[in-house]
Amino acid sequence: MTLRCLLVDDNDHFLAAACDLLVREGLEVAGTASDIAGALGRAAETGPDLALVDVNLGGESGFDLARRLVPTPVIMISTHSGDDYADLVDESPAIGFLAKTELSGPAVREMFSARL
């Protein structure tokens, strides 16, 4: 099964690089967005299997978006360490956290599969 993901980040360069990486590693990027409104619209349009959401969306909270995307599973991402956000991830509906340096198709698949 090919996982269809929504990628949400306010950095256009990261979005492009992450899309290329994830597609090369067997995921389908169903859509991208840079803010909460765009992400909610793209999620409604594409019905992704999961969303990869940056913790900080340029003044908006990725955790707020994670709550609004339920029941779509969300993996939080950030340039910061997971230790910096462990409590917030635990309190959110997110299924986990990946540092952007650890983002990969296999890591996403593993985290998604672990929740089943």
Coordinates of N, CA and C in Angstrom, one line a residue:
M1 N 0.8 -1.2 0.0 CA 0.0 0.0 0.0 C 0.9 1.2 0.0
T2 N 0.6 2.1 -0.9 CA 1.3 3.4 -1.0 C 0.6 4.4 0.0
L3 N 1.4 4.9 0.9 CA 0.8 5.9 1.8 C 0.7 7.3 1.1
R4 N -0.4 7.9 1.3 CA -0.7 9.2 0.7 C -0.6 10.2 1.8
C5 N 0.4 11.2 1.7 CA 0.5 12.1 2.8 C 0.3 13.5 2.4
L6 N -0.1 14.3 3.4 CA -0.2 15.8 3.3 C 1.0 16.3 4.0
L7 N 1.8 17.2 3.4 CA 3.0 17.8 4.0 C 2.7 19.2 4.3
V8 N 2.9 19.6 5.5 CA 2.5 21.0 5.9 C 3.8 21.7 6.6
D9 N 4.3 22.7 6.0 CA 5.4 23.4 6.5 C 5.5 24.8 5.9
D10 N 5.9 25.8 6.6 CA 5.9 27.2 6.1 C 7.2 27.5 5.3
N11 N 8.1 26.6 5.2 CA 9.3 26.8 4.4 C 9.2 26.1 3.1
D12 N 9.1 26.9 2.0 CA 9.0 26.4 0.7 C 10.1 25.5 0.2
H13 N 11.3 25.9 0.6 CA 12.5 25.0 0.2 C 12.4 23.7 0.9
F14 N 12.0 23.6 2.2 CA 11.9 22.3 2.9 C 10.8 21.5 2.2
L15 N 9.6 22.2 1.9 CA 8.5 21.4 1.3 C 9.0 20.8 0.0
A16 N 9.7 21.5 -0.8 CA 10.2 20.9 -2.1 C 11.1 19.7 -1.9
A17 N 12.1 19.9 -1.0 CA 13.1 18.9 -0.7 C 12.4 17.7 -0.1
A18 N 11.5 17.9 0.9 CA 10.8 16.8 1.5 C 9.9 16.0 0.6
C19 N 9.2 16.7 -0.3 CA 8.4 16.1 -1.3 C 9.2 15.2 -2.2
D20 N 10.4 15.7 -2.7 CA 11.2 14.9 -3.5 C 11.7 13.6 -2.8
L21 N 12.2 13.8 -1.6 CA 12.7 12.7 -0.8 C 11.6 11.6 -0.6
L22 N 10.4 12.1 -0.1 CA 9.4 11.1 0.2 C 8.9 10.4 -1.0
V23 N 8.8 11.0 -2.1 CA 8.3 10.4 -3.4 C 9.4 9.4 -3.8
R24 N 10.7 9.7 -3.8 CA 11.7 8.8 -4.1 C 11.7 7.6 -3.2
E25 N 11.3 7.7 -2.0 CA 11.2 6.6 -1.1 C 9.9 5.9 -1.0
G26 N 9.0 6.1 -2.0 CA 7.8 5.3 -2.1 C 6.6 5.9 -1.5
L27 N 6.6 7.1 -1.0 CA 5.3 7.7 -0.5 C 4.7 8.6 -1.6
E28 N 3.4 8.8 -1.5 CA 2.8 9.7 -2.4 C 2.5 11.0 -1.6
V29 N 2.9 12.1 -2.1 CA 2.6 13.4 -1.5 C 1.3 13.9 -2.2
A30 N 0.2 13.7 -1.5 CA -1.1 14.1 -2.0 C -1.4 15.6 -2.1
G31 N -0.6 16.3 -1.3 CA -0.7 17.7 -1.3 C 0.2 18.4 -0.3
T32 N 0.4 19.7 -0.4 CA 1.2 20.4 0.5 C 0.5 21.7 0.9
A33 N 0.9 22.3 2.0 CA 0.3 23.5 2.5 C 1.3 24.2 3.4
S34 N 1.1 25.5 3.6 CA 2.1 26.2 4.4 C 1.4 26.9 5.7
D35 N 0.1 26.7 5.8 CA -0.6 27.2 7.0 C -1.8 26.3 7.3
I36 N -2.5 26.6 8.4 CA -3.6 25.8 8.9 C -4.7 25.8 7.9
A37 N -5.1 27.0 7.4 CA -6.3 27.1 6.4 C -6.0 26.3 5.2
G38 N -4.8 26.4 4.6 CA -4.4 25.7 3.4 C -4.4 24.2 3.7
A39 N -3.9 23.8 4.9 CA -3.8 22.4 5.2 C -5.2 21.7 5.3
L40 N -6.1 22.4 6.0 CA -7.4 21.9 6.1 C -8.1 21.8 4.8
G41 N -7.9 22.7 3.9 CA -8.5 22.7 2.6 C -7.9 21.5 1.8
R42 N -6.6 21.4 1.8 CA -5.9 20.3 1.1 C -6.3 18.9 1.6
A43 N -6.5 18.8 2.9 CA -6.9 17.5 3.5 C -8.3 17.2 3.1
A44 N -9.2 18.1 3.0 CA -10.5 17.9 2.6 C -10.6 17.5 1.1
E45 N -9.7 18.1 0.3 CA -9.6 17.8 -1.1 C -9.0 16.4 -1.4
T46 N -8.0 16.0 -0.7 CA -7.2 14.9 -1.0 C -7.4 13.6 -0.2
G47 N -7.9 13.8 1.0 CA -8.2 12.6 1.9 C -6.9 11.8 2.2
P48 N -5.8 12.5 2.7 CA -4.6 11.7 2.9 C -4.7 10.7 3.9
D49 N -3.8 9.7 3.9 CA -3.7 8.6 4.9 C -3.1 9.2 6.2
L50 N -2.2 10.2 6.0 CA -1.6 10.8 7.2 C -1.1 12.2 6.8
A51 N -0.8 13.0 7.8 CA -0.2 14.3 7.6 C 1.1 14.5 8.3
L52 N 2.0 15.1 7.7 CA 3.3 15.5 8.3 C 3.2 17.0 8.6
V53 N 3.3 17.4 9.8 CA 3.0 18.8 10.2 C 4.1 19.4 11.0
D54 N 4.7 20.5 10.5 CA 5.7 21.2 11.2 C 5.1 21.8 12.5
V55 N 5.9 21.7 13.6 CA 5.4 22.2 14.9 C 5.1 23.7 14.8
N56 N 5.9 24.5 14.1 CA 5.7 25.9 14.0 C 5.5 26.3 12.6
L57 N 4.3 26.8 12.4 CA 3.8 27.2 11.0 C 3.8 28.7 10.9
G58 N 4.9 29.3 11.1 CA 5.1 30.8 10.9 C 4.1 31.6 11.7
G59 N 4.0 31.3 13.0 CA 3.0 32.1 13.9 C 1.8 31.3 14.2
E60 N 1.6 30.2 13.5 CA 0.5 29.3 13.8 C 1.1 28.0 14.4
S61 N 0.3 27.3 15.2 CA 0.7 26.1 15.9 C 0.4 24.8 15.1
G62 N 1.4 24.0 14.8 CA 1.1 22.8 14.2 C 0.3 21.9 15.1
F63 N 0.4 22.0 16.4 CA -0.4 21.2 17.3 C -1.9 21.6 17.2
D64 N -2.2 22.9 17.0 CA -3.6 23.2 16.7 C -4.1 22.6 15.5
L65 N -3.3 22.5 14.4 CA -3.7 21.8 13.2 C -3.9 20.4 13.4
A66 N -3.0 19.7 14.2 CA -3.1 18.3 14.5 C -4.5 18.0 15.1
R67 N -4.9 18.8 16.0 CA -6.2 18.6 16.6 C -7.4 18.8 15.6
R68 N -7.2 19.7 14.7 CA -8.2 19.9 13.7 C -8.3 18.9 12.6
L69 N -7.2 18.1 12.4 CA -7.1 17.1 11.3 C -7.7 15.8 11.8
V70 N -8.0 15.6 13.1 CA -8.5 14.3 13.5 C -9.7 14.0 12.7
P71 N -9.8 12.8 12.2 CA -9.2 11.5 12.5 C -7.9 11.2 11.7
T72 N -7.5 12.1 10.8 CA -6.3 11.8 10.0 C -5.1 11.7 11.0
P73 N -4.3 10.7 10.9 CA -3.1 10.5 11.8 C -2.1 11.6 11.4
V74 N -1.4 12.2 12.4 CA -0.5 13.3 12.2 C 0.9 12.9 12.8
I75 N 1.9 13.1 12.1 CA 3.3 13.0 12.6 C 3.8 14.5 12.6
M76 N 4.2 14.9 13.8 CA 4.8 16.2 14.0 C 6.2 16.2 13.5
I77 N 6.7 17.3 12.9 CA 8.1 17.4 12.4 C 8.6 18.7 12.9
S78 N 10.0 18.8 13.0 CA 10.6 20.1 13.4 C 12.1 19.9 13.2
T79 N 12.8 21.1 13.1 CA 14.2 21.1 13.0 C 14.8 20.9 14.4
H80 N 14.0 21.0 15.4 CA 14.4 20.8 16.8 C 14.3 19.4 17.2
S81 N 14.9 19.0 18.3 CA 14.9 17.6 18.8 C 13.5 17.3 19.3
G82 N 13.2 16.0 19.3 CA 11.9 15.5 19.8 C 11.8 15.7 21.3
D83 N 12.9 15.8 22.0 CA 12.9 16.0 23.4 C 12.3 17.4 23.7
D84 N 12.5 18.3 22.8 CA 12.0 19.7 23.0 C 10.5 19.7 23.0
Y85 N 9.8 18.7 22.4 CA 8.4 18.7 22.2 C 7.7 17.5 22.8
A86 N 8.4 16.7 23.5 CA 7.9 15.4 24.0 C 6.6 15.5 24.7
D87 N 6.5 16.4 25.6 CA 5.2 16.6 26.4 C 4.1 17.1 25.5
L88 N 4.4 18.0 24.6 CA 3.3 18.5 23.7 C 2.9 17.4 22.8
V89 N 3.8 16.6 22.3 CA 3.4 15.5 21.4 C 2.5 14.5 22.1
D90 N 3.0 14.2 23.4 CA 2.2 13.2 24.2 C 0.8 13.7 24.5
E91 N 0.6 15.0 24.6 CA -0.7 15.6 25.0 C -1.6 15.8 23.7
S92 N -1.0 15.7 22.5 CA -1.7 16.0 21.3 C -2.2 14.7 20.7
P93 N -3.0 14.8 19.7 CA -3.5 13.6 19.0 C -2.5 13.0 18.0
A94 N -1.3 13.7 17.9 CA -0.3 13.2 17.0 C 0.2 11.8 17.3
I95 N 0.5 11.0 16.3 CA 1.0 9.6 16.6 C 2.5 9.6 16.8
G96 N 3.2 10.7 16.6 CA 4.6 10.7 16.9 C 5.3 12.0 16.4
F97 N 6.6 11.9 16.5 CA 7.4 13.1 16.1 C 8.6 12.6 15.4
L98 N 9.0 13.3 14.3 CA 10.3 13.1 13.6 C 11.0 14.4 13.5
A99 N 12.3 14.4 13.8 CA 13.1 15.5 13.5 C 13.2 15.6 12.0
K100 N 13.3 16.8 11.4 CA 13.4 16.9 9.9 C 14.6 16.2 9.4
T101 N 15.7 16.1 10.2 CA 16.9 15.4 9.7 C 16.7 13.9 9.7
E102 N 15.6 13.4 10.4 CA 15.3 11.9 10.4 C 14.2 11.6 9.5
L103 N 13.6 12.6 8.8 CA 12.4 12.3 7.9 C 12.8 11.5 6.7
S104 N 12.1 10.4 6.6 CA 12.4 9.5 5.5 C 11.1 8.6 5.2
G105 N 11.0 8.0 4.1 CA 9.9 7.1 3.8 C 9.8 6.0 4.8
P106 N 10.9 5.3 5.0 CA 10.8 4.2 6.0 C 10.4 4.6 7.4
A107 N 10.9 5.8 7.8 CA 10.6 6.3 9.2 C 9.1 6.6 9.3
V108 N 8.6 7.2 8.2 CA 7.1 7.6 8.2 C 6.3 6.3 8.2
R109 N 6.7 5.3 7.4 CA 5.9 4.1 7.3 C 5.9 3.3 8.6
E110 N 7.1 3.3 9.3 CA 7.2 2.6 10.5 C 6.4 3.2 11.6
M111 N 6.4 4.6 11.7 CA 5.5 5.3 12.7 C 4.1 5.1 12.4
F112 N 3.7 5.1 11.1 CA 2.3 4.9 10.7 C 1.8 3.5 11.1
S113 N 2.7 2.5 10.7 CA 2.3 1.1 11.0 C 2.2 0.8 12.5
A114 N 3.1 1.4 13.3 CA 3.1 1.2 14.7 C 1.8 1.6 15.4
R115 N 1.0 2.5 14.8 CA -0.2 2.9 15.4 C -1.4 2.0 15.2
L116 N -1.2 1.1 14.2 CA -2.3 0.1 13.8 C -2.5 -1.0 14.8

